[in-house]
């Protein structure tokens, strides 16, 4: 099994590119953001807690997302691998992922990182708010906090995966097709 991590700041285009990558390489796209939004829509206990944190631009607890990912690994069949989008988002989650995979003799295949500058994060997310109707996209303070959370808690993963020789970065500025082709080129060269 392949285990790809799609990495990048909020608004980098991970969800959009994930669809193309999943289709081309027969991967199951697992977005922790989407899974959490499903819990919120279903009105579960977990969803209620997550909603509060998400709308502040904070992360939900590591154990919550780790549990969701581990159970998805167990239930999804008939794919060549997984494409993780929005997970891991902290060093603790990265270590937990390594431990989960190690238990079944697997390992992270590669990290595919889409990089855009902070100013673009704000303009893209504000634009998306009108289209997708996400509460965490509509508020400028929430967006700023998500950027701060990204720099503080998620960005340190770059060094983590770089030292493991698994970090690959593409420029996320350009058309959807241009960025997609950069990602395809990275995967094809692996
Ligand atoms: P974006 O990439 O635009 O920030 P996501 O859909 O990936 O959007 O995530 C939305 C929100 O869900 C995050 O801001 C965070 O609150 C929560 N979330 C998603 N994935 C994780 C994770 N791995 N750990 C903790 N919180 C998460």
mmCIF file with all atom_site columns, C-alpha atoms and ligand atoms in Angstrom:
data_model
loop_
_atom_site.group_PDB
_atom_site.id
_atom_site.type_symbol
_atom_site.label_atom_id
_atom_site.label_alt_id
_atom_site.label_comp_id
_atom_site.label_asym_id
_atom_site.label_entity_id
_atom_site.label_seq_id
_atom_site.pdbx_PDB_ins_code
_atom_site.Cartn_x
_atom_site.Cartn_y
_atom_site.Cartn_z
_atom_site.occupancy
_atom_site.B_iso_or_equiv
_atom_site.pdbx_formal_charge
_atom_site.auth_seq_id
_atom_site.auth_comp_id
_atom_site.auth_asym_id
_atom_site.auth_atom_id
_atom_site.pdbx_PDB_model_num
ATOM   1   C CA  . UNK A 1 1   ? 0.000   0.000  0.000   1.00 0.00 ? 1   UNK A CA  1
ATOM   2   C CA  . UNK A 1 2   ? 1.083   3.553  -0.745  1.00 0.00 ? 2   UNK A CA  1
ATOM   3   C CA  . UNK A 1 3   ? 0.583   6.229  1.870   1.00 0.00 ? 3   UNK A CA  1
ATOM   4   C CA  . UNK A 1 4   ? 0.880   9.737  0.460   1.00 0.00 ? 4   UNK A CA  1
ATOM   5   C CA  . UNK A 1 5   ? 0.472   12.855 2.564   1.00 0.00 ? 5   UNK A CA  1
ATOM   6   C CA  . UNK A 1 6   ? -0.852  15.934 0.822   1.00 0.00 ? 6   UNK A CA  1
ATOM   7   C CA  . UNK A 1 7   ? 0.616   18.830 2.746   1.00 0.00 ? 7   UNK A CA  1
ATOM   8   C CA  . UNK A 1 8   ? 0.271   22.612 2.631   1.00 0.00 ? 8   UNK A CA  1
ATOM   9   C CA  . UNK A 1 9   ? -1.273  25.649 4.305   1.00 0.00 ? 9   UNK A CA  1
ATOM   10  C CA  . UNK A 1 10  ? -5.046  26.086 4.378   1.00 0.00 ? 10  UNK A CA  1
ATOM   11  C CA  . UNK A 1 11  ? -6.296  27.153 0.964   1.00 0.00 ? 11  UNK A CA  1
ATOM   12  C CA  . UNK A 1 12  ? -3.299  25.715 -0.897  1.00 0.00 ? 12  UNK A CA  1
ATOM   13  C CA  . UNK A 1 13  ? -5.631  23.629 -3.038  1.00 0.00 ? 13  UNK A CA  1
ATOM   14  C CA  . UNK A 1 14  ? -5.224  20.270 -1.326  1.00 0.00 ? 14  UNK A CA  1
ATOM   15  C CA  . UNK A 1 15  ? -8.865  19.234 -1.727  1.00 0.00 ? 15  UNK A CA  1
ATOM   16  C CA  . UNK A 1 16  ? -8.920  20.156 -5.406  1.00 0.00 ? 16  UNK A CA  1
ATOM   17  C CA  . UNK A 1 17  ? -5.654  18.419 -6.224  1.00 0.00 ? 17  UNK A CA  1
ATOM   18  C CA  . UNK A 1 18  ? -6.537  15.402 -4.088  1.00 0.00 ? 18  UNK A CA  1
ATOM   19  C CA  . UNK A 1 19  ? -9.353  14.489 -6.455  1.00 0.00 ? 19  UNK A CA  1
ATOM   20  C CA  . UNK A 1 20  ? -7.039  14.400 -9.470  1.00 0.00 ? 20  UNK A CA  1
ATOM   21  C CA  . UNK A 1 21  ? -4.300  12.504 -7.640  1.00 0.00 ? 21  UNK A CA  1
ATOM   22  C CA  . UNK A 1 22  ? -6.718  9.945  -6.168  1.00 0.00 ? 22  UNK A CA  1
ATOM   23  C CA  . UNK A 1 23  ? -8.195  9.218  -9.559  1.00 0.00 ? 23  UNK A CA  1
ATOM   24  C CA  . UNK A 1 24  ? -4.892  8.924  -11.429 1.00 0.00 ? 24  UNK A CA  1
ATOM   25  C CA  . UNK A 1 25  ? -3.115  6.760  -8.872  1.00 0.00 ? 25  UNK A CA  1
ATOM   26  C CA  . UNK A 1 26  ? -6.134  4.769  -7.545  1.00 0.00 ? 26  UNK A CA  1
ATOM   27  C CA  . UNK A 1 27  ? -5.875  6.172  -4.053  1.00 0.00 ? 27  UNK A CA  1
ATOM   28  C CA  . UNK A 1 28  ? -8.512  6.644  -1.379  1.00 0.00 ? 28  UNK A CA  1
ATOM   29  C CA  . UNK A 1 29  ? -8.706  10.355 -0.523  1.00 0.00 ? 29  UNK A CA  1
ATOM   30  C CA  . UNK A 1 30  ? -9.017  10.807 3.237   1.00 0.00 ? 30  UNK A CA  1
ATOM   31  C CA  . UNK A 1 31  ? -9.617  14.386 4.364   1.00 0.00 ? 31  UNK A CA  1
ATOM   32  C CA  . UNK A 1 32  ? -9.833  14.859 8.116   1.00 0.00 ? 32  UNK A CA  1
ATOM   33  C CA  . UNK A 1 33  ? -11.551 18.224 7.487   1.00 0.00 ? 33  UNK A CA  1
ATOM   34  C CA  . UNK A 1 34  ? -14.255 16.488 5.416   1.00 0.00 ? 34  UNK A CA  1
ATOM   35  C CA  . UNK A 1 35  ? -14.629 13.725 8.014   1.00 0.00 ? 35  UNK A CA  1
ATOM   36  C CA  . UNK A 1 36  ? -15.029 16.305 10.776  1.00 0.00 ? 36  UNK A CA  1
ATOM   37  C CA  . UNK A 1 37  ? -17.561 18.289 8.738   1.00 0.00 ? 37  UNK A CA  1
ATOM   38  C CA  . UNK A 1 38  ? -19.575 15.065 8.306   1.00 0.00 ? 38  UNK A CA  1
ATOM   39  C CA  . UNK A 1 39  ? -19.610 14.634 12.085  1.00 0.00 ? 39  UNK A CA  1
ATOM   40  C CA  . UNK A 1 40  ? -20.788 18.236 12.459  1.00 0.00 ? 40  UNK A CA  1
ATOM   41  C CA  . UNK A 1 41  ? -23.547 17.747 9.859   1.00 0.00 ? 41  UNK A CA  1
ATOM   42  C CA  . UNK A 1 42  ? -24.678 14.562 11.621  1.00 0.00 ? 42  UNK A CA  1
ATOM   43  C CA  . UNK A 1 43  ? -24.802 16.436 14.928  1.00 0.00 ? 43  UNK A CA  1
ATOM   44  C CA  . UNK A 1 44  ? -22.723 13.868 16.812  1.00 0.00 ? 44  UNK A CA  1
ATOM   45  C CA  . UNK A 1 45  ? -21.093 14.569 20.177  1.00 0.00 ? 45  UNK A CA  1
ATOM   46  C CA  . UNK A 1 46  ? -17.709 14.649 18.451  1.00 0.00 ? 46  UNK A CA  1
ATOM   47  C CA  . UNK A 1 47  ? -19.107 16.992 15.807  1.00 0.00 ? 47  UNK A CA  1
ATOM   48  C CA  . UNK A 1 48  ? -20.366 19.434 18.410  1.00 0.00 ? 48  UNK A CA  1
ATOM   49  C CA  . UNK A 1 49  ? -16.964 19.656 20.073  1.00 0.00 ? 49  UNK A CA  1
ATOM   50  C CA  . UNK A 1 50  ? -15.149 19.886 16.736  1.00 0.00 ? 50  UNK A CA  1
ATOM   51  C CA  . UNK A 1 51  ? -17.402 22.690 15.467  1.00 0.00 ? 51  UNK A CA  1
ATOM   52  C CA  . UNK A 1 52  ? -16.426 25.006 18.300  1.00 0.00 ? 52  UNK A CA  1
ATOM   53  C CA  . UNK A 1 53  ? -12.694 24.477 17.742  1.00 0.00 ? 53  UNK A CA  1
ATOM   54  C CA  . UNK A 1 54  ? -12.869 24.644 13.942  1.00 0.00 ? 54  UNK A CA  1
ATOM   55  C CA  . UNK A 1 55  ? -14.791 27.921 14.006  1.00 0.00 ? 55  UNK A CA  1
ATOM   56  C CA  . UNK A 1 56  ? -12.069 29.439 16.180  1.00 0.00 ? 56  UNK A CA  1
ATOM   57  C CA  . UNK A 1 57  ? -9.372  28.312 13.761  1.00 0.00 ? 57  UNK A CA  1
ATOM   58  C CA  . UNK A 1 58  ? -7.924  25.865 16.290  1.00 0.00 ? 58  UNK A CA  1
ATOM   59  C CA  . UNK A 1 59  ? -7.111  22.194 15.785  1.00 0.00 ? 59  UNK A CA  1
ATOM   60  C CA  . UNK A 1 60  ? -9.246  19.394 17.188  1.00 0.00 ? 60  UNK A CA  1
ATOM   61  C CA  . UNK A 1 61  ? -7.432  17.032 19.610  1.00 0.00 ? 61  UNK A CA  1
ATOM   62  C CA  . UNK A 1 62  ? -4.865  14.685 18.060  1.00 0.00 ? 62  UNK A CA  1
ATOM   63  C CA  . UNK A 1 63  ? -6.585  11.518 19.377  1.00 0.00 ? 63  UNK A CA  1
ATOM   64  C CA  . UNK A 1 64  ? -9.799  12.404 17.554  1.00 0.00 ? 64  UNK A CA  1
ATOM   65  C CA  . UNK A 1 65  ? -8.268  12.595 14.084  1.00 0.00 ? 65  UNK A CA  1
ATOM   66  C CA  . UNK A 1 66  ? -5.855  9.730  14.744  1.00 0.00 ? 66  UNK A CA  1
ATOM   67  C CA  . UNK A 1 67  ? -8.840  7.486  15.562  1.00 0.00 ? 67  UNK A CA  1
ATOM   68  C CA  . UNK A 1 68  ? -10.688 8.523  12.412  1.00 0.00 ? 68  UNK A CA  1
ATOM   69  C CA  . UNK A 1 69  ? -7.668  7.792  10.228  1.00 0.00 ? 69  UNK A CA  1
ATOM   70  C CA  . UNK A 1 70  ? -6.865  4.450  11.816  1.00 0.00 ? 70  UNK A CA  1
ATOM   71  C CA  . UNK A 1 71  ? -10.418 3.192  11.377  1.00 0.00 ? 71  UNK A CA  1
ATOM   72  C CA  . UNK A 1 72  ? -10.462 4.341  7.731   1.00 0.00 ? 72  UNK A CA  1
ATOM   73  C CA  . UNK A 1 73  ? -7.247  2.372  7.075   1.00 0.00 ? 73  UNK A CA  1
ATOM   74  C CA  . UNK A 1 74  ? -8.986  -0.735 8.382   1.00 0.00 ? 74  UNK A CA  1
ATOM   75  C CA  . UNK A 1 75  ? -12.246 -0.383 6.495   1.00 0.00 ? 75  UNK A CA  1
ATOM   76  C CA  . UNK A 1 76  ? -11.217 0.826  3.029   1.00 0.00 ? 76  UNK A CA  1
ATOM   77  C CA  . UNK A 1 77  ? -10.397 -1.942 0.551   1.00 0.00 ? 77  UNK A CA  1
ATOM   78  C CA  . UNK A 1 78  ? -9.643  -2.216 -3.158  1.00 0.00 ? 78  UNK A CA  1
ATOM   79  C CA  . UNK A 1 79  ? -7.296  0.750  -3.491  1.00 0.00 ? 79  UNK A CA  1
ATOM   80  C CA  . UNK A 1 80  ? -3.592  1.016  -4.286  1.00 0.00 ? 80  UNK A CA  1
ATOM   81  C CA  . UNK A 1 81  ? -3.097  3.367  -1.399  1.00 0.00 ? 81  UNK A CA  1
ATOM   82  C CA  . UNK A 1 82  ? -4.261  6.353  0.595   1.00 0.00 ? 82  UNK A CA  1
ATOM   83  C CA  . UNK A 1 83  ? -3.960  10.077 0.069   1.00 0.00 ? 83  UNK A CA  1
ATOM   84  C CA  . UNK A 1 84  ? -4.069  11.863 3.407   1.00 0.00 ? 84  UNK A CA  1
ATOM   85  C CA  . UNK A 1 85  ? -5.307  15.445 3.216   1.00 0.00 ? 85  UNK A CA  1
ATOM   86  C CA  . UNK A 1 86  ? -5.185  17.600 6.360   1.00 0.00 ? 86  UNK A CA  1
ATOM   87  C CA  . UNK A 1 87  ? -3.505  14.856 8.361   1.00 0.00 ? 87  UNK A CA  1
ATOM   88  C CA  . UNK A 1 88  ? -1.022  14.723 10.010  1.00 0.00 ? 88  UNK A CA  1
ATOM   89  C CA  . UNK A 1 89  ? -1.210  18.342 11.147  1.00 0.00 ? 89  UNK A CA  1
ATOM   90  C CA  . UNK A 1 90  ? 1.092   18.221 14.188  1.00 0.00 ? 90  UNK A CA  1
ATOM   91  C CA  . UNK A 1 91  ? 4.362   16.453 14.958  1.00 0.00 ? 91  UNK A CA  1
ATOM   92  C CA  . UNK A 1 92  ? 2.442   14.292 17.467  1.00 0.00 ? 92  UNK A CA  1
ATOM   93  C CA  . UNK A 1 93  ? 0.058   13.231 14.692  1.00 0.00 ? 93  UNK A CA  1
ATOM   94  C CA  . UNK A 1 94  ? 3.007   12.479 12.397  1.00 0.00 ? 94  UNK A CA  1
ATOM   95  C CA  . UNK A 1 95  ? 4.531   10.261 15.078  1.00 0.00 ? 95  UNK A CA  1
ATOM   96  C CA  . UNK A 1 96  ? 1.171   8.576  15.690  1.00 0.00 ? 96  UNK A CA  1
ATOM   97  C CA  . UNK A 1 97  ? 0.827   7.914  11.955  1.00 0.00 ? 97  UNK A CA  1
ATOM   98  C CA  . UNK A 1 98  ? 4.276   6.316  11.879  1.00 0.00 ? 98  UNK A CA  1
ATOM   99  C CA  . UNK A 1 99  ? 3.267   4.096  14.802  1.00 0.00 ? 99  UNK A CA  1
ATOM   100 C CA  . UNK A 1 100 ? -0.079  3.113  13.228  1.00 0.00 ? 100 UNK A CA  1
ATOM   101 C CA  . UNK A 1 101 ? 1.607   2.172  9.946   1.00 0.00 ? 101 UNK A CA  1
ATOM   102 C CA  . UNK A 1 102 ? 4.468   0.362  11.639  1.00 0.00 ? 102 UNK A CA  1
ATOM   103 C CA  . UNK A 1 103 ? 1.994   -1.971 13.364  1.00 0.00 ? 103 UNK A CA  1
ATOM   104 C CA  . UNK A 1 104 ? 1.014   -3.302 9.934   1.00 0.00 ? 104 UNK A CA  1
ATOM   105 C CA  . UNK A 1 105 ? 4.526   -3.233 8.488   1.00 0.00 ? 105 UNK A CA  1
ATOM   106 C CA  . UNK A 1 106 ? 3.816   -0.145 6.386   1.00 0.00 ? 106 UNK A CA  1
ATOM   107 C CA  . UNK A 1 107 ? 5.389   3.293  6.127   1.00 0.00 ? 107 UNK A CA  1
ATOM   108 C CA  . UNK A 1 108 ? 4.681   6.783  4.733   1.00 0.00 ? 108 UNK A CA  1
ATOM   109 C CA  . UNK A 1 109 ? 5.526   6.669  1.021   1.00 0.00 ? 109 UNK A CA  1
ATOM   110 C CA  . UNK A 1 110 ? 5.988   10.369 0.410   1.00 0.00 ? 110 UNK A CA  1
ATOM   111 C CA  . UNK A 1 111 ? 4.843   13.860 1.348   1.00 0.00 ? 111 UNK A CA  1
ATOM   112 C CA  . UNK A 1 112 ? 3.510   16.019 -1.490  1.00 0.00 ? 112 UNK A CA  1
ATOM   113 C CA  . UNK A 1 113 ? 3.567   19.630 -0.380  1.00 0.00 ? 113 UNK A CA  1
ATOM   114 C CA  . UNK A 1 114 ? 1.754   22.475 -2.134  1.00 0.00 ? 114 UNK A CA  1
ATOM   115 C CA  . UNK A 1 115 ? 3.223   25.827 -1.140  1.00 0.00 ? 115 UNK A CA  1
ATOM   116 C CA  . UNK A 1 116 ? 1.551   29.251 -1.397  1.00 0.00 ? 116 UNK A CA  1
ATOM   117 C CA  . UNK A 1 117 ? 2.304   32.543 0.393   1.00 0.00 ? 117 UNK A CA  1
ATOM   118 C CA  . UNK A 1 118 ? 0.144   33.670 3.351   1.00 0.00 ? 118 UNK A CA  1
ATOM   119 C CA  . UNK A 1 119 ? -1.458  36.565 1.394   1.00 0.00 ? 119 UNK A CA  1
ATOM   120 C CA  . UNK A 1 120 ? -2.764  34.045 -1.097  1.00 0.00 ? 120 UNK A CA  1
ATOM   121 C CA  . UNK A 1 121 ? -4.168  31.894 1.713   1.00 0.00 ? 121 UNK A CA  1
ATOM   122 C CA  . UNK A 1 122 ? -6.374  34.802 2.793   1.00 0.00 ? 122 UNK A CA  1
ATOM   123 C CA  . UNK A 1 123 ? -7.599  35.716 -0.690  1.00 0.00 ? 123 UNK A CA  1
ATOM   124 C CA  . UNK A 1 124 ? -8.302  32.125 -1.722  1.00 0.00 ? 124 UNK A CA  1
ATOM   125 C CA  . UNK A 1 125 ? -10.160 31.204 1.452   1.00 0.00 ? 125 UNK A CA  1
ATOM   126 C CA  . UNK A 1 126 ? -12.226 34.390 1.400   1.00 0.00 ? 126 UNK A CA  1
ATOM   127 C CA  . UNK A 1 127 ? -13.174 33.592 -2.195  1.00 0.00 ? 127 UNK A CA  1
ATOM   128 C CA  . UNK A 1 128 ? -14.077 30.005 -1.320  1.00 0.00 ? 128 UNK A CA  1
ATOM   129 C CA  . UNK A 1 129 ? -16.330 31.123 1.558   1.00 0.00 ? 129 UNK A CA  1
ATOM   130 C CA  . UNK A 1 130 ? -19.049 32.300 -0.822  1.00 0.00 ? 130 UNK A CA  1
ATOM   131 C CA  . UNK A 1 131 ? -18.918 29.050 -2.812  1.00 0.00 ? 131 UNK A CA  1
ATOM   132 C CA  . UNK A 1 132 ? -18.683 26.373 -0.125  1.00 0.00 ? 132 UNK A CA  1
ATOM   133 C CA  . UNK A 1 133 ? -20.381 28.137 2.795   1.00 0.00 ? 133 UNK A CA  1
ATOM   134 C CA  . UNK A 1 134 ? -17.887 26.985 5.444   1.00 0.00 ? 134 UNK A CA  1
ATOM   135 C CA  . UNK A 1 135 ? -18.187 29.008 8.654   1.00 0.00 ? 135 UNK A CA  1
ATOM   136 C CA  . UNK A 1 136 ? -14.411 28.810 9.199   1.00 0.00 ? 136 UNK A CA  1
ATOM   137 C CA  . UNK A 1 137 ? -13.833 30.437 5.790   1.00 0.00 ? 137 UNK A CA  1
ATOM   138 C CA  . UNK A 1 138 ? -16.145 33.402 6.312   1.00 0.00 ? 138 UNK A CA  1
ATOM   139 C CA  . UNK A 1 139 ? -14.389 35.115 9.207   1.00 0.00 ? 139 UNK A CA  1
ATOM   140 C CA  . UNK A 1 140 ? -11.096 36.942 8.729   1.00 0.00 ? 140 UNK A CA  1
ATOM   141 C CA  . UNK A 1 141 ? -10.015 36.409 12.351  1.00 0.00 ? 141 UNK A CA  1
ATOM   142 C CA  . UNK A 1 142 ? -10.589 32.655 11.969  1.00 0.00 ? 142 UNK A CA  1
ATOM   143 C CA  . UNK A 1 143 ? -8.560  32.589 8.760   1.00 0.00 ? 143 UNK A CA  1
ATOM   144 C CA  . UNK A 1 144 ? -5.707  34.478 10.431  1.00 0.00 ? 144 UNK A CA  1
ATOM   145 C CA  . UNK A 1 145 ? -5.777  32.080 13.344  1.00 0.00 ? 145 UNK A CA  1
ATOM   146 C CA  . UNK A 1 146 ? -5.678  29.100 10.967  1.00 0.00 ? 146 UNK A CA  1
ATOM   147 C CA  . UNK A 1 147 ? -2.586  30.588 9.311   1.00 0.00 ? 147 UNK A CA  1
ATOM   148 C CA  . UNK A 1 148 ? -0.962  31.103 12.725  1.00 0.00 ? 148 UNK A CA  1
ATOM   149 C CA  . UNK A 1 149 ? -1.910  27.553 13.746  1.00 0.00 ? 149 UNK A CA  1
ATOM   150 C CA  . UNK A 1 150 ? -0.390  26.256 10.513  1.00 0.00 ? 150 UNK A CA  1
ATOM   151 C CA  . UNK A 1 151 ? 2.938   28.038 11.109  1.00 0.00 ? 151 UNK A CA  1
ATOM   152 C CA  . UNK A 1 152 ? 3.147   27.049 14.745  1.00 0.00 ? 152 UNK A CA  1
ATOM   153 C CA  . UNK A 1 153 ? 1.851   23.467 14.766  1.00 0.00 ? 153 UNK A CA  1
ATOM   154 C CA  . UNK A 1 154 ? 1.943   22.112 11.207  1.00 0.00 ? 154 UNK A CA  1
ATOM   155 C CA  . UNK A 1 155 ? 4.963   23.687 9.512   1.00 0.00 ? 155 UNK A CA  1
ATOM   156 C CA  . UNK A 1 156 ? 7.459   21.880 11.817  1.00 0.00 ? 156 UNK A CA  1
ATOM   157 C CA  . UNK A 1 157 ? 6.449   18.689 10.000  1.00 0.00 ? 157 UNK A CA  1
ATOM   158 C CA  . UNK A 1 158 ? 8.442   19.892 6.991   1.00 0.00 ? 158 UNK A CA  1
ATOM   159 C CA  . UNK A 1 159 ? 11.706  19.310 8.856   1.00 0.00 ? 159 UNK A CA  1
ATOM   160 C CA  . UNK A 1 160 ? 10.367  16.015 10.224  1.00 0.00 ? 160 UNK A CA  1
ATOM   161 C CA  . UNK A 1 161 ? 9.670   14.583 6.774   1.00 0.00 ? 161 UNK A CA  1
ATOM   162 C CA  . UNK A 1 162 ? 12.660  16.252 5.152   1.00 0.00 ? 162 UNK A CA  1
ATOM   163 C CA  . UNK A 1 163 ? 14.981  14.472 7.538   1.00 0.00 ? 163 UNK A CA  1
ATOM   164 C CA  . UNK A 1 164 ? 13.234  11.214 6.639   1.00 0.00 ? 164 UNK A CA  1
ATOM   165 C CA  . UNK A 1 165 ? 13.950  11.998 2.953   1.00 0.00 ? 165 UNK A CA  1
ATOM   166 C CA  . UNK A 1 166 ? 10.224  12.020 2.171   1.00 0.00 ? 166 UNK A CA  1
ATOM   167 C CA  . UNK A 1 167 ? 9.456   15.692 1.607   1.00 0.00 ? 167 UNK A CA  1
ATOM   168 C CA  . UNK A 1 168 ? 8.611   16.944 -1.898  1.00 0.00 ? 168 UNK A CA  1
ATOM   169 C CA  . UNK A 1 169 ? 7.398   20.476 -2.516  1.00 0.00 ? 169 UNK A CA  1
ATOM   170 C CA  . UNK A 1 170 ? 5.684   22.032 -5.525  1.00 0.00 ? 170 UNK A CA  1
ATOM   171 C CA  . UNK A 1 171 ? 4.803   25.659 -6.175  1.00 0.00 ? 171 UNK A CA  1
ATOM   172 C CA  . UNK A 1 172 ? 1.067   26.069 -5.560  1.00 0.00 ? 172 UNK A CA  1
ATOM   173 C CA  . UNK A 1 173 ? 0.853   29.332 -7.481  1.00 0.00 ? 173 UNK A CA  1
ATOM   174 C CA  . UNK A 1 174 ? -0.581  28.821 -10.953 1.00 0.00 ? 174 UNK A CA  1
ATOM   175 C CA  . UNK A 1 175 ? -3.628  27.292 -12.572 1.00 0.00 ? 175 UNK A CA  1
ATOM   176 C CA  . UNK A 1 176 ? -5.245  24.135 -11.148 1.00 0.00 ? 176 UNK A CA  1
ATOM   177 C CA  . UNK A 1 177 ? -3.892  22.191 -14.132 1.00 0.00 ? 177 UNK A CA  1
ATOM   178 C CA  . UNK A 1 178 ? -0.365  23.588 -13.753 1.00 0.00 ? 178 UNK A CA  1
ATOM   179 C CA  . UNK A 1 179 ? -0.204  22.638 -10.071 1.00 0.00 ? 179 UNK A CA  1
ATOM   180 C CA  . UNK A 1 180 ? -1.749  19.234 -10.819 1.00 0.00 ? 180 UNK A CA  1
ATOM   181 C CA  . UNK A 1 181 ? 0.898   18.509 -13.450 1.00 0.00 ? 181 UNK A CA  1
ATOM   182 C CA  . UNK A 1 182 ? 3.671   19.494 -11.007 1.00 0.00 ? 182 UNK A CA  1
ATOM   183 C CA  . UNK A 1 183 ? 2.266   17.003 -8.504  1.00 0.00 ? 183 UNK A CA  1
ATOM   184 C CA  . UNK A 1 184 ? 1.911   14.253 -11.113 1.00 0.00 ? 184 UNK A CA  1
ATOM   185 C CA  . UNK A 1 185 ? 5.553   14.824 -12.087 1.00 0.00 ? 185 UNK A CA  1
ATOM   186 C CA  . UNK A 1 186 ? 6.673   14.375 -8.475  1.00 0.00 ? 186 UNK A CA  1
ATOM   187 C CA  . UNK A 1 187 ? 4.698   11.153 -8.020  1.00 0.00 ? 187 UNK A CA  1
ATOM   188 C CA  . UNK A 1 188 ? 5.837   9.758  -11.361 1.00 0.00 ? 188 UNK A CA  1
ATOM   189 C CA  . UNK A 1 189 ? 9.472   10.411 -10.432 1.00 0.00 ? 189 UNK A CA  1
ATOM   190 C CA  . UNK A 1 190 ? 9.247   8.592  -7.077  1.00 0.00 ? 190 UNK A CA  1
HETATM 191 P P1  . LIG B 2 .   ? -8.059  23.774 5.463   1.00 0.00 ? 1   LIG B P1  1
HETATM 192 O O1  . LIG B 2 .   ? -7.016  22.932 4.821   1.00 0.00 ? 1   LIG B O1  1
HETATM 193 O O2  . LIG B 2 .   ? -8.673  24.755 4.526   1.00 0.00 ? 1   LIG B O2  1
HETATM 194 O O3  . LIG B 2 .   ? -7.605  24.397 6.742   1.00 0.00 ? 1   LIG B O3  1
HETATM 195 P P2  . LIG B 2 .   ? -9.520  21.412 6.415   1.00 0.00 ? 1   LIG B P2  1
HETATM 196 O O4  . LIG B 2 .   ? -10.818 21.009 5.824   1.00 0.00 ? 1   LIG B O4  1
HETATM 197 O O5  . LIG B 2 .   ? -8.350  20.542 6.157   1.00 0.00 ? 1   LIG B O5  1
HETATM 198 O O6  . LIG B 2 .   ? -9.305  22.892 5.879   1.00 0.00 ? 1   LIG B O6  1
HETATM 199 O O7  . LIG B 2 .   ? -9.662  21.569 8.006   1.00 0.00 ? 1   LIG B O7  1
HETATM 200 C C1  . LIG B 2 .   ? -10.647 22.372 8.594   1.00 0.00 ? 1   LIG B C1  1
HETATM 201 C C2  . LIG B 2 .   ? -10.466 22.397 10.109  1.00 0.00 ? 1   LIG B C2  1
HETATM 202 O O8  . LIG B 2 .   ? -10.666 21.079 10.652  1.00 0.00 ? 1   LIG B O8  1
HETATM 203 C C3  . LIG B 2 .   ? -9.066  22.813 10.602  1.00 0.00 ? 1   LIG B C3  1
HETATM 204 O O9  . LIG B 2 .   ? -8.914  24.206 10.661  1.00 0.00 ? 1   LIG B O9  1
HETATM 205 C C4  . LIG B 2 .   ? -9.040  22.135 11.991  1.00 0.00 ? 1   LIG B C4  1
HETATM 206 O O10 . LIG B 2 .   ? -9.766  22.859 12.921  1.00 0.00 ? 1   LIG B O10 1
HETATM 207 C C5  . LIG B 2 .   ? -9.790  20.826 11.761  1.00 0.00 ? 1   LIG B C5  1
HETATM 208 N N1  . LIG B 2 .   ? -8.850  19.733 11.385  1.00 0.00 ? 1   LIG B N1  1
HETATM 209 C C6  . LIG B 2 .   ? -8.740  19.127 10.161  1.00 0.00 ? 1   LIG B C6  1
HETATM 210 N N2  . LIG B 2 .   ? -7.780  18.189 10.182  1.00 0.00 ? 1   LIG B N2  1
HETATM 211 C C7  . LIG B 2 .   ? -7.246  18.196 11.424  1.00 0.00 ? 1   LIG B C7  1
HETATM 212 C C8  . LIG B 2 .   ? -6.191  17.484 12.068  1.00 0.00 ? 1   LIG B C8  1
HETATM 213 N N3  . LIG B 2 .   ? -5.462  16.559 11.414  1.00 0.00 ? 1   LIG B N3  1
HETATM 214 N N4  . LIG B 2 .   ? -5.929  17.747 13.379  1.00 0.00 ? 1   LIG B N4  1
HETATM 215 C C9  . LIG B 2 .   ? -6.636  18.658 14.041  1.00 0.00 ? 1   LIG B C9  1
HETATM 216 N N5  . LIG B 2 .   ? -7.617  19.391 13.498  1.00 0.00 ? 1   LIG B N5  1
HETATM 217 C C10 . LIG B 2 .   ? -7.933  19.171 12.207  1.00 0.00 ? 1   LIG B C10 1
#
